[in-house]
Coordinates of C-alpha atoms in Angstrom, one line a residue:
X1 CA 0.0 0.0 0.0
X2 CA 0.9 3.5 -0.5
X3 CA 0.0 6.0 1.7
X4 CA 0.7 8.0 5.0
X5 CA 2.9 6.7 7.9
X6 CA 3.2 8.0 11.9
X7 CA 5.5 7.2 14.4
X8 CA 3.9 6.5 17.8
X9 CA 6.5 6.8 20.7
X10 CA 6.9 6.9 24.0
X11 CA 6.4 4.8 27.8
X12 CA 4.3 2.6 28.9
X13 CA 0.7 4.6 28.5
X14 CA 1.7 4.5 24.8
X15 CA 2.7 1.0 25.4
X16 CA -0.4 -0.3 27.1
X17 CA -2.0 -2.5 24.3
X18 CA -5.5 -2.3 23.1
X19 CA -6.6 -5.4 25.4
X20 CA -4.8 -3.4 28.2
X21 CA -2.2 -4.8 30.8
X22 CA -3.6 -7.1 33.7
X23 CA -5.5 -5.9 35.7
X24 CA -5.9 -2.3 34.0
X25 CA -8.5 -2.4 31.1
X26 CA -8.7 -0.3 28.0
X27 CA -12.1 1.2 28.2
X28 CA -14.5 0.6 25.2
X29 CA -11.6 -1.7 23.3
X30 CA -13.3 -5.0 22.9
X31 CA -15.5 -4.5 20.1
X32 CA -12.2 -2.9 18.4
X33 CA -10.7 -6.3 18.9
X34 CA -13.6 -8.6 18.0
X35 CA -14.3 -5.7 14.3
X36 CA -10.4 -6.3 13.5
X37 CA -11.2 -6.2 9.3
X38 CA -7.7 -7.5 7.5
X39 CA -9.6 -5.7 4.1
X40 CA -8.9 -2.2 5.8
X41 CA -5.9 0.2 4.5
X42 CA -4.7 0.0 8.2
X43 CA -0.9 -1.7 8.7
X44 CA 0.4 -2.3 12.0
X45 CA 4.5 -2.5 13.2
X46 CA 5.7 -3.0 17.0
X47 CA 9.5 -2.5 17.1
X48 CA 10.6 -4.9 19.8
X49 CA 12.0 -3.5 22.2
X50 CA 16.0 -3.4 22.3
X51 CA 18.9 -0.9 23.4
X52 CA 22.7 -0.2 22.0
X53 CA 25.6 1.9 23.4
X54 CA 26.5 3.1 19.9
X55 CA 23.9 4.0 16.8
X56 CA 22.5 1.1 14.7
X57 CA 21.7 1.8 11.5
X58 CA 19.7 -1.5 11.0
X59 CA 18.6 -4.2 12.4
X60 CA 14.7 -3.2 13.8
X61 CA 12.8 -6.4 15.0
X62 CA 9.6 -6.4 13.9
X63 CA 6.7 -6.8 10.8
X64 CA 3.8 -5.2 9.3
X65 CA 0.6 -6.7 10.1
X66 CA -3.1 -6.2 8.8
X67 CA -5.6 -6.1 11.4
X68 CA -6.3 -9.3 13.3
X69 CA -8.4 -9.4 16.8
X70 CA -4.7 -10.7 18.0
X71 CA -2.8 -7.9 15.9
X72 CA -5.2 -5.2 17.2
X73 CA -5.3 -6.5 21.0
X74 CA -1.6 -6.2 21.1
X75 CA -0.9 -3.2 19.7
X76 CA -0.6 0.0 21.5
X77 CA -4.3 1.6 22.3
X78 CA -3.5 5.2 21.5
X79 CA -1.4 4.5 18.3
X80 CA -4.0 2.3 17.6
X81 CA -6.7 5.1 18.2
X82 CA -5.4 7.6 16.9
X83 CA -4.6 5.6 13.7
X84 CA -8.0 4.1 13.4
X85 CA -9.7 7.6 13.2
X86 CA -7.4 9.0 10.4
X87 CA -7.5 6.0 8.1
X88 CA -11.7 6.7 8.3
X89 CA -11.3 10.6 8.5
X90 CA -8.8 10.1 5.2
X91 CA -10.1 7.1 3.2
X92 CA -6.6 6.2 2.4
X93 CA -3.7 3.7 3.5
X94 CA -2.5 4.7 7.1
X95 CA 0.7 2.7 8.6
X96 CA 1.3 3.1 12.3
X97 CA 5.0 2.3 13.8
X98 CA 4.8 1.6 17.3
X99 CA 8.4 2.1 19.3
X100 CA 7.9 2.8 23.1
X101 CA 9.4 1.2 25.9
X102 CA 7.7 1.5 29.5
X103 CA 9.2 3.6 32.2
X104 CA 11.9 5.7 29.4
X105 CA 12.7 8.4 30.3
X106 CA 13.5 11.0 27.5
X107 CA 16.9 11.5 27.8
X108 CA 17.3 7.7 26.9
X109 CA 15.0 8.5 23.5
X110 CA 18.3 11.1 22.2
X111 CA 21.9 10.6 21.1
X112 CA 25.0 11.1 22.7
X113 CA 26.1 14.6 20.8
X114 CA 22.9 16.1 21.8
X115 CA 22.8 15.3 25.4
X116 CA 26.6 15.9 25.7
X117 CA 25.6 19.4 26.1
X118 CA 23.8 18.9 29.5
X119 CA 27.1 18.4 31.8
X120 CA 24.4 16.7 34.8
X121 CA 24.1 13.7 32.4
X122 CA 26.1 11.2 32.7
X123 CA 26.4 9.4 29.1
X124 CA 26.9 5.5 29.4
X125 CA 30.3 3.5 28.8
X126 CA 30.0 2.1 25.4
X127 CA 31.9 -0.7 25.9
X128 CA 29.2 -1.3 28.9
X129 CA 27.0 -4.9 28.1
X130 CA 24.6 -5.1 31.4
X131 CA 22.0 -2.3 32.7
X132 CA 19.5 -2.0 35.4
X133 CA 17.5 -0.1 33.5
X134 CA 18.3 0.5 29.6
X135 CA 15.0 2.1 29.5
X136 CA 16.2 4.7 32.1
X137 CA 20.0 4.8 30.6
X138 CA 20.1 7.6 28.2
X139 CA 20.8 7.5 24.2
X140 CA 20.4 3.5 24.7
X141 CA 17.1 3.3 23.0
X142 CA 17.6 5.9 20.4
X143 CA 20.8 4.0 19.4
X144 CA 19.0 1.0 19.0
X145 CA 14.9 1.5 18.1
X146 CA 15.0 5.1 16.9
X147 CA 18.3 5.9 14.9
X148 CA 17.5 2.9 12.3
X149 CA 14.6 4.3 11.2
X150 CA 16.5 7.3 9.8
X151 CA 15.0 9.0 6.4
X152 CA 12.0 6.7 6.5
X153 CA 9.1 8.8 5.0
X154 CA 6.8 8.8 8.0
X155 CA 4.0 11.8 8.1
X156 CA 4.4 12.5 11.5
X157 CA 4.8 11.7 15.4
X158 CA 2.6 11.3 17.7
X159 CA 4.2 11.1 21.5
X160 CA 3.1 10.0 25.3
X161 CA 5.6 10.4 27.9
X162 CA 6.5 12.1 30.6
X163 CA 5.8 10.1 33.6
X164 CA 9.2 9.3 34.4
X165 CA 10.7 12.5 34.1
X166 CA 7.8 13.8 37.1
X167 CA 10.4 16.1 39.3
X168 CA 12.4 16.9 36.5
X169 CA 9.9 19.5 35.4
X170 CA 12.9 22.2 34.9
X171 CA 14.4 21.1 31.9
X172 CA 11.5 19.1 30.4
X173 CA 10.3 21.7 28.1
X174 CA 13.8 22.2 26.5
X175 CA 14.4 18.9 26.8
X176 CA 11.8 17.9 24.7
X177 CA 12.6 20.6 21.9
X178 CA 15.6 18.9 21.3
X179 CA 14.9 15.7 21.1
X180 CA 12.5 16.7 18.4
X181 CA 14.9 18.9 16.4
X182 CA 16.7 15.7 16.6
X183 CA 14.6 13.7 15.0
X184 CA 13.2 16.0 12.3
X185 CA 16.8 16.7 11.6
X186 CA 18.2 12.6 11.2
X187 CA 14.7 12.4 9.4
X188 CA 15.3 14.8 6.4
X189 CA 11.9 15.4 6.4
X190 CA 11.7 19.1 7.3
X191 CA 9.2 20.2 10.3
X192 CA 7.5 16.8 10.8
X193 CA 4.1 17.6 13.0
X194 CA 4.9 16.1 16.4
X195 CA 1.8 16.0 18.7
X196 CA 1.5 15.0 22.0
X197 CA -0.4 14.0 24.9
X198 CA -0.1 15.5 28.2
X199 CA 0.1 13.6 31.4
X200 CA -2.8 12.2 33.0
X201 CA -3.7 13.1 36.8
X202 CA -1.8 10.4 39.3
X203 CA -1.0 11.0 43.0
X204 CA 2.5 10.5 42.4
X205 CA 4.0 9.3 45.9
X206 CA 0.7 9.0 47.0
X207 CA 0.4 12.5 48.4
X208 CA -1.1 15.3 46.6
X209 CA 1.6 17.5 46.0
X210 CA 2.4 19.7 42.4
X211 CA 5.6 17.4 40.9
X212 CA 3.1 16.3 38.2
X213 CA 1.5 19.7 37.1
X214 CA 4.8 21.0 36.5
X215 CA 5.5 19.2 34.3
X216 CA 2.1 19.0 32.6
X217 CA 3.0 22.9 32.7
X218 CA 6.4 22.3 31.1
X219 CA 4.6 20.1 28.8
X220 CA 2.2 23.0 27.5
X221 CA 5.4 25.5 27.4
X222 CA 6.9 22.7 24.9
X223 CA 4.7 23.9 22.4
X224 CA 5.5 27.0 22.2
X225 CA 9.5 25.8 21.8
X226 CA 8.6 23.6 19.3
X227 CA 7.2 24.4 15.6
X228 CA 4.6 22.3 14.1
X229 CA 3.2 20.8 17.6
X230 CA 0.3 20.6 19.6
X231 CA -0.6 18.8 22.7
X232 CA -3.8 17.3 24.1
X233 CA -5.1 17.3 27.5
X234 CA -6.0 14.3 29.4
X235 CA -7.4 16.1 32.5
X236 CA -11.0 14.9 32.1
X237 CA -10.0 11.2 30.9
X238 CA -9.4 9.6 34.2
X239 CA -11.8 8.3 36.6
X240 CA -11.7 9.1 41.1
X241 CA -11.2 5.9 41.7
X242 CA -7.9 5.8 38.9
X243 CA -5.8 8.4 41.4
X244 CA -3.8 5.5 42.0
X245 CA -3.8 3.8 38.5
X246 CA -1.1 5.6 36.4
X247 CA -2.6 3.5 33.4
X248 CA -6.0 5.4 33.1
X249 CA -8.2 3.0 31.0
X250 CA -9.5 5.7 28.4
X251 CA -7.0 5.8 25.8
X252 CA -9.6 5.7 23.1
X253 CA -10.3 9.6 23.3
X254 CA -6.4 9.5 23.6
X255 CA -5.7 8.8 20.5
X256 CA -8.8 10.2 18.8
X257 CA -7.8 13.7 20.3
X258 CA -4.3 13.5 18.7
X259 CA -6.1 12.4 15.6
X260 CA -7.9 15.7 16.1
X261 CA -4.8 17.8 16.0
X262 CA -3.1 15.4 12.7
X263 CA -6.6 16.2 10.9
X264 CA -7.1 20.2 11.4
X265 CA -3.1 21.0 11.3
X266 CA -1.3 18.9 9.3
X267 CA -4.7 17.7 6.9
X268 CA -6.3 21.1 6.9
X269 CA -9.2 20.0 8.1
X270 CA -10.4 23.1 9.7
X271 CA -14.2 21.8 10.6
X272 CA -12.6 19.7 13.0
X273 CA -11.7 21.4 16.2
X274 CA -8.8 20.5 17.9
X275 CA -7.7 22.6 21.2
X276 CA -9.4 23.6 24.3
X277 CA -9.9 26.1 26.3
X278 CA -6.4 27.5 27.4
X279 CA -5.1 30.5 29.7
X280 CA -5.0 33.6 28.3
X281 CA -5.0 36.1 31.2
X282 CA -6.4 37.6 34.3
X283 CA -7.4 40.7 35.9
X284 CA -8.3 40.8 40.1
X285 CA -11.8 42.7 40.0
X286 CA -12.5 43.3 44.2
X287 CA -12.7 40.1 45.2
X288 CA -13.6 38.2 41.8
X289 CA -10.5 37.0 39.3
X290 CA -12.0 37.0 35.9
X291 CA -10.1 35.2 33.9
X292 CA -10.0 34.3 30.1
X293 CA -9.1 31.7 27.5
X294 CA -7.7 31.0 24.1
X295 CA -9.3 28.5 21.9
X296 CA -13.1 29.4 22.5
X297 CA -14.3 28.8 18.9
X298 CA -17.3 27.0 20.3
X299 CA -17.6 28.9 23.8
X300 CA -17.0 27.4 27.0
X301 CA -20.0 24.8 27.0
X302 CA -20.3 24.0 30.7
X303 CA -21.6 27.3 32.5
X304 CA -22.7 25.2 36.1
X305 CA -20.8 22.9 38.7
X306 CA -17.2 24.3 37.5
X307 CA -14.8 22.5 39.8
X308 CA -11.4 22.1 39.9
X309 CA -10.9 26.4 40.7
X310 CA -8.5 27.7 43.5
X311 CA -7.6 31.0 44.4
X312 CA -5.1 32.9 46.5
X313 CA -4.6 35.8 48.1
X314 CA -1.6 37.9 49.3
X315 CA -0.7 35.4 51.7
X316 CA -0.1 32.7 48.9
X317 CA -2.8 30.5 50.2
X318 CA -4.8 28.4 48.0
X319 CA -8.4 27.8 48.5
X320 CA -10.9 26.2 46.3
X321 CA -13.4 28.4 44.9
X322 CA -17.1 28.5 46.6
X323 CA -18.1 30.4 43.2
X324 CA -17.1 29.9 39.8
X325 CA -19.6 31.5 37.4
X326 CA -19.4 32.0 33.3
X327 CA -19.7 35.3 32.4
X328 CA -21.4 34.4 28.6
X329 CA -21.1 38.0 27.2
X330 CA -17.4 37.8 27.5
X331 CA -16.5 34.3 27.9
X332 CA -14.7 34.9 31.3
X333 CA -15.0 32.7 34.1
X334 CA -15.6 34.7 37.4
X335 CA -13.7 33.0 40.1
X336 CA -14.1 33.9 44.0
X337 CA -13.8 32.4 47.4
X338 CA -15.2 33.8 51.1
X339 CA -11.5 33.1 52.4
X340 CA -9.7 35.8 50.0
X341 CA -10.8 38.9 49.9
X342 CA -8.1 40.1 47.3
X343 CA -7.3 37.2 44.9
X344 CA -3.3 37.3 43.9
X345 CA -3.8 34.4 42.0
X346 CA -5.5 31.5 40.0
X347 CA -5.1 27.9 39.7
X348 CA -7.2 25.2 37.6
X349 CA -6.1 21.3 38.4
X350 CA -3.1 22.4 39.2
X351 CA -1.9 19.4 41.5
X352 CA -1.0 15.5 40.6
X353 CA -4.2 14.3 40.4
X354 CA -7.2 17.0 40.0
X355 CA -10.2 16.2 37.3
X356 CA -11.8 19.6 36.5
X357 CA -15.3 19.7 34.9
X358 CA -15.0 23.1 32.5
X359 CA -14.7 22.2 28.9
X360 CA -14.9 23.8 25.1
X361 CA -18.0 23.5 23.2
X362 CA -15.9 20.8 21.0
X363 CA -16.2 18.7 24.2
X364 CA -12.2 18.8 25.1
X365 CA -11.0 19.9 28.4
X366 CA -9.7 22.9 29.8
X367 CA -6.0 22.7 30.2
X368 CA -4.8 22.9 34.1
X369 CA -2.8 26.2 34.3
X370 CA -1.7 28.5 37.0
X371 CA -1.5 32.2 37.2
X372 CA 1.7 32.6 39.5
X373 CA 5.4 31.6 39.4
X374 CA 5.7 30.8 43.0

């Protein structure tokens, strides 16, 4: 077949398969698995997983399949997703390479000559042949399940990870830039669209502190350092009872939101809306913070029970708003709380594991934000 390719990379919530891992279901996925069509223009390739001190420049393990109920089950759920939308948005041939490992970090998805820049890495012994954790180790999996696919005509990336650089928030947003104007650039291919899925809420360390919306923070700054990109939320696609479940089970709307940002930026198709409501600014209005967003093509859709507000004053004390109200005639949400009678500053899910409730008109979520740089 001829037609358009996308590399799907990442840790293990682009890992986790269409059936899901034990014990941690993909929601909706069986009747995916039991539809499986081989007569579809979808083609399916999982690079094994492997690692290298030095650069391969061949040698993947792997195959193209057509869909089977085995094929699909095993594949990964938001490649799979995401792929699954285009091929029927496009009506033509779409081939999905899937090349995550679970628990990478980023560094270890780079080469050496890049990260020999950052002095606090520590670059492994190439004559090394045992590690712990290769999937922690960096350059080792760029070597060995990245580099080989150099100059392959793919269309694009899509990209879920994150987790295991929580409390490394600092350099994350740079840190990402790089490693894609490393891969466009061993590519050939110019700007390739990179699109990317923010991390979902999880008490990290089982405490609710802010190590997580950091870097979901540093994740939405990424964009801006990055040409060609965009990055979905996941804030509204986890359940209560998942705040200890850093697999959330809805990866469909995973992948069909990154589909949304492949269709409208790189396919032009404009009809299809493809961002949220984001944080534009703020003004402190008595005790109200009205606050307002980019992205409202559709309006804010949800003008009742908005949770997921806090608010500060100048003692730097968050409290959650007791009234959050939608303004309709400008779009600004109107944020107060009894406890602050001179709001300093605004927050929205802005902890490890937070679901908010305000979302677009298009149905996607509000992305957490805060207003201060304490």
């Amino acid at each position: 077949l001829l037609g358009e390719v996308w590399f799907c990379s990442g840790q293990s919530n682009m890992e986790m398969p269409v059936r899901g891992f034990r014990g941690q279901p993909v929601y909706g996925s069986q009747p995916y698995i039991v539809a499986a069509d081989s007569k579809r223009e979808l083609r399916l390739f999982t690079v094994k997983r492997d690692w290298s001190t030095t650069p391969k420049e061949e040698g993947i393990t792997g195959y193209w399949s057509e869909l089977s109920p085995k094929e699909v089950g095993d594949f990964s759920a938001t490649a799979y997703f995401f792929g699954d939308l285009l091929q029927r948005s496009l009506d033509i041939p779409v081939g999905l390479i899937h090349c995550s490992w679970s628990a990478s970090k980023i560094e270890t998805w780079m080469d050496k000559e890049t990260l020999s820049q950052f002095p606090e890495i520590q670059l492994p012994d190439i004559e090394q042949t045992k590690f712990d954790w290769p999937a922690g180790t960096p350059t080792l999996l760029w070597n060995a399940m990245v580099n080989p696919w150099k100059g392959f005509p793919v269309k694009g990336v899509i990209w879920y990870q994150g987790e295991s650089n929580v409390g490394r928030h600092e350099t994350y947003a740079e840190r990402l830039a790089d490693m894609v104007q490393l891969w466009r650039k061993e590519w050939g291919l110019g700007e390739l669209p990179f699109y990317f899925a923010e991390i979902a809420p999880y008490a990290y360390g089982g405490t609710q502190q802010e190590k997580a919306a950091y870097l979901r923070e540093a994740q939405f700054r990424a964009q801006s350092l990055i040409p060609n990109s965009g990055m979905i939320s996941t804030n509204d696609l986890v359940e209560p009872y998942e705040m200890y479940n850093i697999h959330p089970r809805n990866k469909t709307k995973v992948g069909q939101r990154l589909s949304y940002l492949a269709l409208n930026l790189t396919y032009g198709l404009k009809q299809i809306h493809c961002f949220g409501p984001q944080y534009k600014s703020w003004t402190a209005k008595g005790s109200e913070a009205w606050v307002s967003f980019d992205h409202l093509e559709m309006g804010i859709c949800r003008n009742y029970d908005l949770r997921g507000f806090e608010v500060a004053g100048e003692d730097r004390v968050f409290h959650p708003a007791d009234k959050v109200w939608l303004h309709w005639q400008t779009n600004e949400v109107v944020i107060s709380s009894e406890k602050v009678s001179h709001p300093v500053s605004v927050r929205y899910c802005f902890h490890d594991f937070q679901i908010g409730t305000m979302i677009g008109g298009n149905e996607l979520p509000t992305i957490p934000f805060r207003t201060d740089n304490w």
